[in-house]
mmCIF file of C-alpha atoms in Angstrom:
data_model
loop_
_atom_site.group_PDB
_atom_site.id
_atom_site.type_symbol
_atom_site.label_atom_id
_atom_site.label_comp_id
_atom_site.label_asym_id
_atom_site.label_seq_id
_atom_site.Cartn_x
_atom_site.Cartn_y
_atom_site.Cartn_z
ATOM 1 C CA MET A 1 -78.600 59.930 -87.923
ATOM 2 C CA MET A 2 -75.846 57.340 -88.141
ATOM 3 C CA PRO A 3 -76.837 53.819 -89.245
ATOM 4 C CA GLN A 4 -75.857 52.336 -85.881
ATOM 5 C CA GLN A 5 -78.403 54.644 -84.220
ATOM 6 C CA MET A 6 -81.303 53.554 -86.395
ATOM 7 C CA LEU A 7 -82.421 50.748 -84.064
ATOM 8 C CA ASP A 8 -81.761 52.573 -80.818
ATOM 9 C CA PHE A 9 -85.003 52.878 -78.839
ATOM 10 C CA THR A 10 -83.443 54.157 -75.633
ATOM 11 C CA ASP A 11 -86.034 55.899 -73.450
ATOM 12 C CA CYS A 12 -88.865 55.172 -75.878
ATOM 13 C CA THR A 13 -92.073 53.633 -74.555
ATOM 14 C CA VAL A 14 -93.505 50.653 -76.393
ATOM 15 C CA VAL A 15 -96.892 49.046 -75.722
ATOM 16 C CA VAL A 16 -97.301 45.459 -76.921
ATOM 17 C CA THR A 17 -100.718 43.839 -76.641
ATOM 18 C CA GLY A 18 -101.008 40.117 -76.033
ATOM 19 C CA ALA A 19 -97.427 40.021 -74.787
ATOM 20 C CA GLY A 20 -97.720 37.365 -72.099
ATOM 21 C CA GLY A 21 -96.194 34.752 -74.409
ATOM 22 C CA GLY A 22 -95.497 33.734 -77.984
ATOM 23 C CA ILE A 23 -94.960 36.379 -80.646
ATOM 24 C CA GLY A 24 -95.980 39.222 -78.353
ATOM 25 C CA ALA A 25 -93.383 38.280 -75.760
ATOM 26 C CA GLY A 26 -90.721 38.048 -78.462
ATOM 27 C CA ILE A 27 -91.615 41.518 -79.749
ATOM 28 C CA ALA A 28 -91.504 43.035 -76.263
ATOM 29 C CA LEU A 29 -88.136 41.470 -75.482
ATOM 30 C CA ARG A 30 -86.602 42.634 -78.758
ATOM 31 C CA PHE A 31 -87.666 46.235 -78.174
ATOM 32 C CA ALA A 32 -86.249 46.040 -74.651
ATOM 33 C CA GLU A 33 -82.947 44.787 -76.056
ATOM 34 C CA ALA A 34 -82.987 47.888 -78.273
ATOM 35 C CA GLY A 35 -83.339 50.117 -75.198
ATOM 36 C CA ALA A 36 -87.088 50.657 -74.917
ATOM 37 C CA ASN A 37 -89.269 50.640 -71.842
ATOM 38 C CA LEU A 38 -92.232 48.296 -72.182
ATOM 39 C CA VAL A 39 -95.872 48.017 -71.258
ATOM 40 C CA VAL A 40 -96.590 44.273 -71.380
ATOM 41 C CA ASN A 41 -100.307 43.825 -71.917
ATOM 42 C CA TYR A 42 -102.022 40.531 -71.212
ATOM 43 C CA ARG A 43 -105.557 39.294 -70.733
ATOM 44 C CA ARG A 44 -105.148 36.019 -68.828
ATOM 45 C CA SER A 45 -101.476 35.007 -68.860
ATOM 46 C CA ALA A 46 -100.386 36.899 -65.747
ATOM 47 C CA ASP A 47 -97.507 34.523 -65.000
ATOM 48 C CA GLY A 48 -96.231 34.801 -68.556
ATOM 49 C CA ALA A 49 -96.407 38.593 -68.484
ATOM 50 C CA GLU A 50 -94.559 38.727 -65.169
ATOM 51 C CA ALA A 51 -91.836 36.494 -66.628
ATOM 52 C CA VAL A 52 -91.489 38.815 -69.637
ATOM 53 C CA VAL A 53 -91.279 41.847 -67.339
ATOM 54 C CA THR A 54 -88.594 40.165 -65.230
ATOM 55 C CA GLN A 55 -86.529 39.397 -68.319
ATOM 56 C CA ILE A 56 -86.892 42.966 -69.601
ATOM 57 C CA GLN A 57 -85.738 44.303 -66.248
ATOM 58 C CA SER A 58 -82.699 42.035 -66.459
ATOM 59 C CA PHE A 59 -81.715 44.072 -69.547
ATOM 60 C CA GLY A 60 -81.728 47.182 -67.388
ATOM 61 C CA ARG A 61 -84.954 48.493 -68.893
ATOM 62 C CA GLN A 62 -88.244 49.355 -67.201
ATOM 63 C CA ALA A 63 -91.417 47.348 -67.779
ATOM 64 C CA VAL A 64 -94.888 47.070 -66.305
ATOM 65 C CA PRO A 65 -97.470 44.341 -66.833
ATOM 66 C CA VAL A 66 -101.008 45.604 -67.460
ATOM 67 C CA GLN A 67 -103.994 43.294 -67.513
ATOM 68 C CA ALA A 68 -106.611 44.464 -70.012
ATOM 69 C CA ASP A 69 -109.092 42.885 -72.398
ATOM 70 C CA VAL A 70 -108.291 44.972 -75.458
ATOM 71 C CA THR A 71 -111.646 44.178 -77.064
ATOM 72 C CA GLN A 72 -113.248 46.387 -74.402
ATOM 73 C CA LYS A 73 -113.060 50.182 -74.669
ATOM 74 C CA ALA A 74 -112.914 50.743 -70.898
ATOM 75 C CA ASP A 75 -110.026 48.283 -70.551
ATOM 76 C CA VAL A 76 -108.159 49.941 -73.411
ATOM 77 C CA GLU A 77 -108.601 53.342 -71.823
ATOM 78 C CA ARG A 78 -107.227 51.961 -68.561
ATOM 79 C CA LEU A 79 -104.287 50.358 -70.396
ATOM 80 C CA PHE A 80 -103.181 53.700 -71.801
ATOM 81 C CA GLU A 81 -103.908 55.574 -68.583
ATOM 82 C CA GLN A 82 -101.520 53.194 -66.830
ATOM 83 C CA THR A 83 -99.006 53.638 -69.656
ATOM 84 C CA ILE A 84 -99.031 57.405 -69.182
ATOM 85 C CA ALA A 85 -98.806 57.016 -65.404
ATOM 86 C CA ALA A 86 -95.764 54.757 -65.736
ATOM 87 C CA PHE A 87 -93.878 56.419 -68.586
ATOM 88 C CA GLY A 88 -95.574 59.695 -69.482
ATOM 89 C CA GLY A 89 -96.576 58.740 -73.015
ATOM 90 C CA VAL A 90 -96.234 56.176 -75.794
ATOM 91 C CA ASN A 91 -93.970 56.090 -78.845
ATOM 92 C CA VAL A 92 -94.803 52.709 -80.348
ATOM 93 C CA LEU A 93 -97.903 50.528 -80.213
ATOM 94 C CA VAL A 94 -97.777 46.950 -81.450
ATOM 95 C CA ASN A 95 -101.265 45.497 -81.895
ATOM 96 C CA ASN A 96 -100.418 41.833 -81.486
ATOM 97 C CA ALA A 97 -103.348 40.468 -79.465
ATOM 98 C CA GLY A 98 -105.529 37.968 -81.297
ATOM 99 C CA ILE A 99 -106.954 34.459 -81.383
ATOM 100 C CA TYR A 100 -107.091 31.871 -84.184
ATOM 101 C CA PRO A 101 -109.411 28.937 -83.425
ATOM 102 C CA LEU A 102 -110.497 26.463 -86.078
ATOM 103 C CA HIS A 103 -114.138 26.198 -87.096
ATOM 104 C CA GLY A 104 -115.957 25.400 -90.319
ATOM 105 C CA LEU A 105 -118.040 28.175 -91.851
ATOM 106 C CA ALA A 106 -121.274 26.236 -92.405
ATOM 107 C CA ASP A 107 -121.913 25.576 -88.709
ATOM 108 C CA MET A 108 -119.889 28.388 -87.117
ATOM 109 C CA PRO A 109 -121.761 29.946 -84.165
ATOM 110 C CA VAL A 110 -122.171 33.700 -84.404
ATOM 111 C CA ASP A 111 -120.487 34.047 -81.016
ATOM 112 C CA ASP A 112 -117.352 32.335 -82.391
ATOM 113 C CA TRP A 113 -117.301 34.694 -85.389
ATOM 114 C CA ASP A 114 -117.710 37.723 -83.141
ATOM 115 C CA ALA A 115 -114.980 36.548 -80.748
ATOM 116 C CA VAL A 116 -112.400 36.257 -83.538
ATOM 117 C CA ILE A 117 -113.365 39.539 -85.217
ATOM 118 C CA ASN A 118 -113.267 41.329 -81.871
ATOM 119 C CA ALA A 119 -109.960 39.850 -80.724
ATOM 120 C CA ASN A 120 -108.150 40.529 -83.991
ATOM 121 C CA LEU A 121 -109.849 43.599 -85.485
ATOM 122 C CA ARG A 122 -111.840 45.474 -82.845
ATOM 123 C CA SER A 123 -108.818 45.383 -80.527
ATOM 124 C CA THR A 124 -106.635 46.895 -83.253
ATOM 125 C CA PHE A 125 -109.136 49.720 -83.792
ATOM 126 C CA LEU A 126 -109.592 50.492 -80.094
ATOM 127 C CA CYS A 127 -105.881 50.481 -79.246
ATOM 128 C CA THR A 128 -104.879 52.456 -82.338
ATOM 129 C CA GLN A 129 -107.525 55.066 -81.588
ATOM 130 C CA ALA A 130 -106.401 55.423 -77.967
ATOM 131 C CA ALA A 131 -102.704 55.574 -78.838
ATOM 132 C CA ALA A 132 -103.286 58.076 -81.639
ATOM 133 C CA GLN A 133 -105.046 60.474 -79.270
ATOM 134 C CA ILE A 134 -101.911 60.476 -77.105
ATOM 135 C CA MET A 135 -99.432 60.606 -79.979
ATOM 136 C CA LYS A 136 -101.200 63.501 -81.740
ATOM 137 C CA VAL A 137 -100.351 65.908 -78.925
ATOM 138 C CA SER A 138 -96.853 64.553 -78.361
ATOM 139 C CA ALA A 139 -93.750 66.439 -79.474
ATOM 140 C CA GLN A 140 -91.792 63.185 -79.743
ATOM 141 C CA PRO A 141 -90.588 62.443 -83.289
ATOM 142 C CA MET A 142 -91.165 58.683 -82.973
ATOM 143 C CA LYS A 143 -94.861 57.827 -83.339
ATOM 144 C CA SER A 144 -95.539 54.420 -84.775
ATOM 145 C CA VAL A 145 -98.314 51.831 -84.797
ATOM 146 C CA ILE A 146 -97.610 48.305 -86.006
ATOM 147 C CA ASN A 147 -100.440 45.844 -86.562
ATOM 148 C CA ILE A 148 -99.780 42.121 -86.620
ATOM 149 C CA ALA A 149 -101.768 40.739 -89.535
ATOM 150 C CA SER A 150 -101.104 37.388 -91.283
ATOM 151 C CA ILE A 151 -100.395 35.867 -94.668
ATOM 152 C CA GLU A 152 -103.940 34.509 -94.324
ATOM 153 C CA ALA A 153 -105.112 38.015 -95.190
ATOM 154 C CA GLU A 154 -104.163 37.138 -98.783
ATOM 155 C CA ASN A 155 -104.045 33.340 -98.790
ATOM 156 C CA PRO A 156 -107.062 31.949 -96.903
ATOM 157 C CA ALA A 157 -106.703 28.804 -94.838
ATOM 158 C CA PRO A 158 -109.512 26.258 -94.366
ATOM 159 C CA MET A 159 -111.509 26.366 -91.123
ATOM 160 C CA HIS A 160 -110.317 29.947 -90.663
ATOM 161 C CA THR A 161 -112.922 32.077 -92.435
ATOM 162 C CA HIS A 162 -113.335 34.322 -89.394
ATOM 163 C CA TYR A 163 -109.565 34.705 -88.934
ATOM 164 C CA ASN A 164 -108.898 35.192 -92.655
ATOM 165 C CA ALA A 165 -111.515 37.949 -92.797
ATOM 166 C CA ALA A 166 -110.260 39.644 -89.631
ATOM 167 C CA LYS A 167 -106.651 39.747 -90.779
ATOM 168 C CA ALA A 168 -107.578 40.997 -94.245
ATOM 169 C CA ALA A 169 -109.471 43.782 -92.520
ATOM 170 C CA VAL A 170 -106.428 44.555 -90.350
ATOM 171 C CA VAL A 171 -104.350 45.110 -93.499
ATOM 172 C CA MET A 172 -106.921 47.522 -94.946
ATOM 173 C CA PHE A 173 -107.351 49.209 -91.565
ATOM 174 C CA THR A 174 -103.587 49.757 -91.567
ATOM 175 C CA ARG A 175 -103.706 51.548 -94.917
ATOM 176 C CA SER A 176 -106.712 53.636 -93.912
ATOM 177 C CA ALA A 177 -105.219 54.600 -90.552
ATOM 178 C CA ALA A 178 -101.925 55.525 -92.202
ATOM 179 C CA GLY A 179 -103.779 57.875 -94.528
ATOM 180 C CA GLU A 180 -105.664 59.574 -91.717
ATOM 181 C CA LEU A 181 -102.916 59.799 -89.110
ATOM 182 C CA GLY A 182 -99.943 60.738 -91.271
ATOM 183 C CA ALA A 183 -100.592 64.456 -90.893
ATOM 184 C CA ASP A 184 -99.976 64.045 -87.164
ATOM 185 C CA GLY A 185 -96.635 62.346 -87.790
ATOM 186 C CA ILE A 186 -97.994 58.900 -86.902
ATOM 187 C CA ARG A 187 -96.873 56.044 -89.117
ATOM 188 C CA VAL A 188 -99.041 52.907 -89.294
ATOM 189 C CA ASN A 189 -97.758 49.660 -90.792
ATOM 190 C CA ALA A 190 -98.525 45.959 -90.647
ATOM 191 C CA VAL A 191 -96.468 42.792 -90.365
ATOM 192 C CA SER A 192 -97.915 39.585 -91.837
ATOM 193 C CA PRO A 193 -96.217 36.503 -90.415
ATOM 194 C CA GLY A 194 -96.329 33.072 -91.923
ATOM 195 C CA LEU A 195 -96.228 29.921 -89.795
ATOM 196 C CA ILE A 196 -94.339 30.736 -86.603
ATOM 197 C CA TRP A 197 -92.727 28.092 -84.430
ATOM 198 C CA ARG A 198 -94.188 27.486 -80.998
ATOM 199 C CA GLU A 199 -93.486 24.790 -78.477
ATOM 200 C CA GLY A 200 -95.149 21.536 -79.428
ATOM 201 C CA ILE A 201 -96.155 22.533 -82.967
ATOM 202 C CA GLU A 202 -94.200 19.676 -84.559
ATOM 203 C CA GLU A 203 -96.103 17.151 -82.449
ATOM 204 C CA ALA A 204 -99.494 18.816 -82.836
ATOM 205 C CA TRP A 205 -99.290 19.355 -86.614
ATOM 206 C CA PRO A 206 -96.368 17.375 -88.072
ATOM 207 C CA ASP A 207 -97.689 17.219 -91.636
ATOM 208 C CA GLY A 208 -98.460 20.925 -91.739
ATOM 209 C CA VAL A 209 -95.025 21.833 -90.442
ATOM 210 C CA GLU A 210 -93.333 19.676 -93.057
ATOM 211 C CA ARG A 211 -95.522 21.064 -95.854
ATOM 212 C CA TYR A 212 -94.676 24.598 -94.812
ATOM 213 C CA LYS A 213 -90.949 23.894 -94.742
ATOM 214 C CA MET A 214 -91.154 22.349 -98.194
ATOM 215 C CA ALA A 215 -93.100 25.322 -99.556
ATOM 216 C CA ALA A 216 -90.913 28.030 -98.013
ATOM 217 C CA PRO A 217 -87.803 28.848 -100.069
ATOM 218 C CA LEU A 218 -85.883 29.461 -96.828
ATOM 219 C CA GLY A 219 -86.861 25.998 -95.624
ATOM 220 C CA ARG A 220 -87.922 26.652 -92.034
ATOM 221 C CA LEU A 221 -90.674 27.988 -89.838
ATOM 222 C CA GLY A 222 -90.463 31.548 -88.609
ATOM 223 C CA THR A 223 -89.666 32.544 -85.049
ATOM 224 C CA ALA A 224 -91.031 35.207 -82.751
ATOM 225 C CA GLU A 225 -87.684 36.977 -83.197
ATOM 226 C CA ASP A 226 -88.210 37.121 -86.973
ATOM 227 C CA VAL A 227 -91.494 38.956 -86.446
ATOM 228 C CA ALA A 228 -89.969 41.141 -83.739
ATOM 229 C CA ASN A 229 -87.125 42.207 -86.022
ATOM 230 C CA ALA A 230 -89.641 43.341 -88.648
ATOM 231 C CA CYS A 231 -91.508 45.361 -86.017
ATOM 232 C CA LEU A 232 -88.271 46.911 -84.808
ATOM 233 C CA PHE A 233 -87.411 48.046 -88.339
ATOM 234 C CA LEU A 234 -90.856 49.458 -89.091
ATOM 235 C CA ALA A 235 -90.892 51.443 -85.838
ATOM 236 C CA SER A 236 -87.379 52.765 -86.381
ATOM 237 C CA PRO A 237 -86.173 55.949 -88.104
ATOM 238 C CA GLY A 238 -84.875 53.655 -90.835
ATOM 239 C CA ALA A 239 -88.503 53.244 -91.932
ATOM 240 C CA GLY A 240 -89.252 56.933 -91.540
ATOM 241 C CA TRP A 241 -90.821 57.253 -95.008
ATOM 242 C CA ILE A 242 -92.784 54.004 -94.812
ATOM 243 C CA THR A 243 -96.426 54.053 -93.801
ATOM 244 C CA GLY A 244 -99.459 52.050 -94.869
ATOM 245 C CA ALA A 245 -97.209 49.105 -95.764
ATOM 246 C CA ASN A 246 -97.684 45.404 -95.058
ATOM 247 C CA LEU A 247 -94.379 43.603 -94.539
ATOM 248 C CA VAL A 248 -94.711 39.869 -95.189
ATOM 249 C CA VAL A 249 -92.471 37.753 -92.938
ATOM 250 C CA ASP A 250 -93.023 34.189 -94.139
ATOM 251 C CA GLY A 251 -89.735 32.689 -95.334
ATOM 252 C CA GLY A 252 -90.935 33.255 -98.903
ATOM 253 C CA VAL A 253 -93.848 30.833 -98.800
ATOM 254 C CA MET A 254 -96.107 33.316 -100.623
ATOM 255 C CA THR A 255 -93.808 33.179 -103.647
ATOM 256 C CA ASN A 256 -95.258 29.800 -104.615
ATOM 257 C CA GLN A 257 -97.053 29.553 -107.938
ATOM 258 C CA ILE A 258 -100.774 29.034 -107.425
ATOM 259 C CA PHE A 259 -101.229 26.841 -110.518
#
């Protein structure tokens, strides 16, 4: 395969969870730019998902929005049933859906803990399991699962015990799944973003943004496109001998000396 073909996803089907906005939307759009057809999953952001689908279609690619709560097995089954109905199969799954509320550990309600674990970890398990069942019987050479983790899997943030734990588990789940599914030609990798820009973040958290920029050797926040580019590489033939890996996309902030 020629180098210029490495990032060509023409006629591949990519499912991105939590793609109604933010990082998920950026990932879906980047795969569409590379030629893929998309299943744009969302839970509540119907308008956002429709906007993403419209933009994908403007690239000349096909896309369908699918509402599903990916913490629920029945919804996940329906998501992949609709994927097969629309495109006949799935080549790439990006487990992006998740939530990250703030709450102190000492008085954290159990329901809040469960909600974060379910949104970030249970969803990854359910979607990976469903996609793997389809990929195992597929003759297509491209079979890839990419899990969106976080640098908080290794560097815990305050008020985020539930999120830190969930993302650390996602990284280990990635390694375990890679070990089990490799024999079926399915590669499983993770991407761990650092602080990613979103509209209004400078106003909502000005000191945090400035601290991050000072700590990151590349001197800026990340973008959804930065994360999307990492996903594109890991799903591509260029990463054909990479599985069980966790690619950190953080502008270098994790290079800082701890003491």
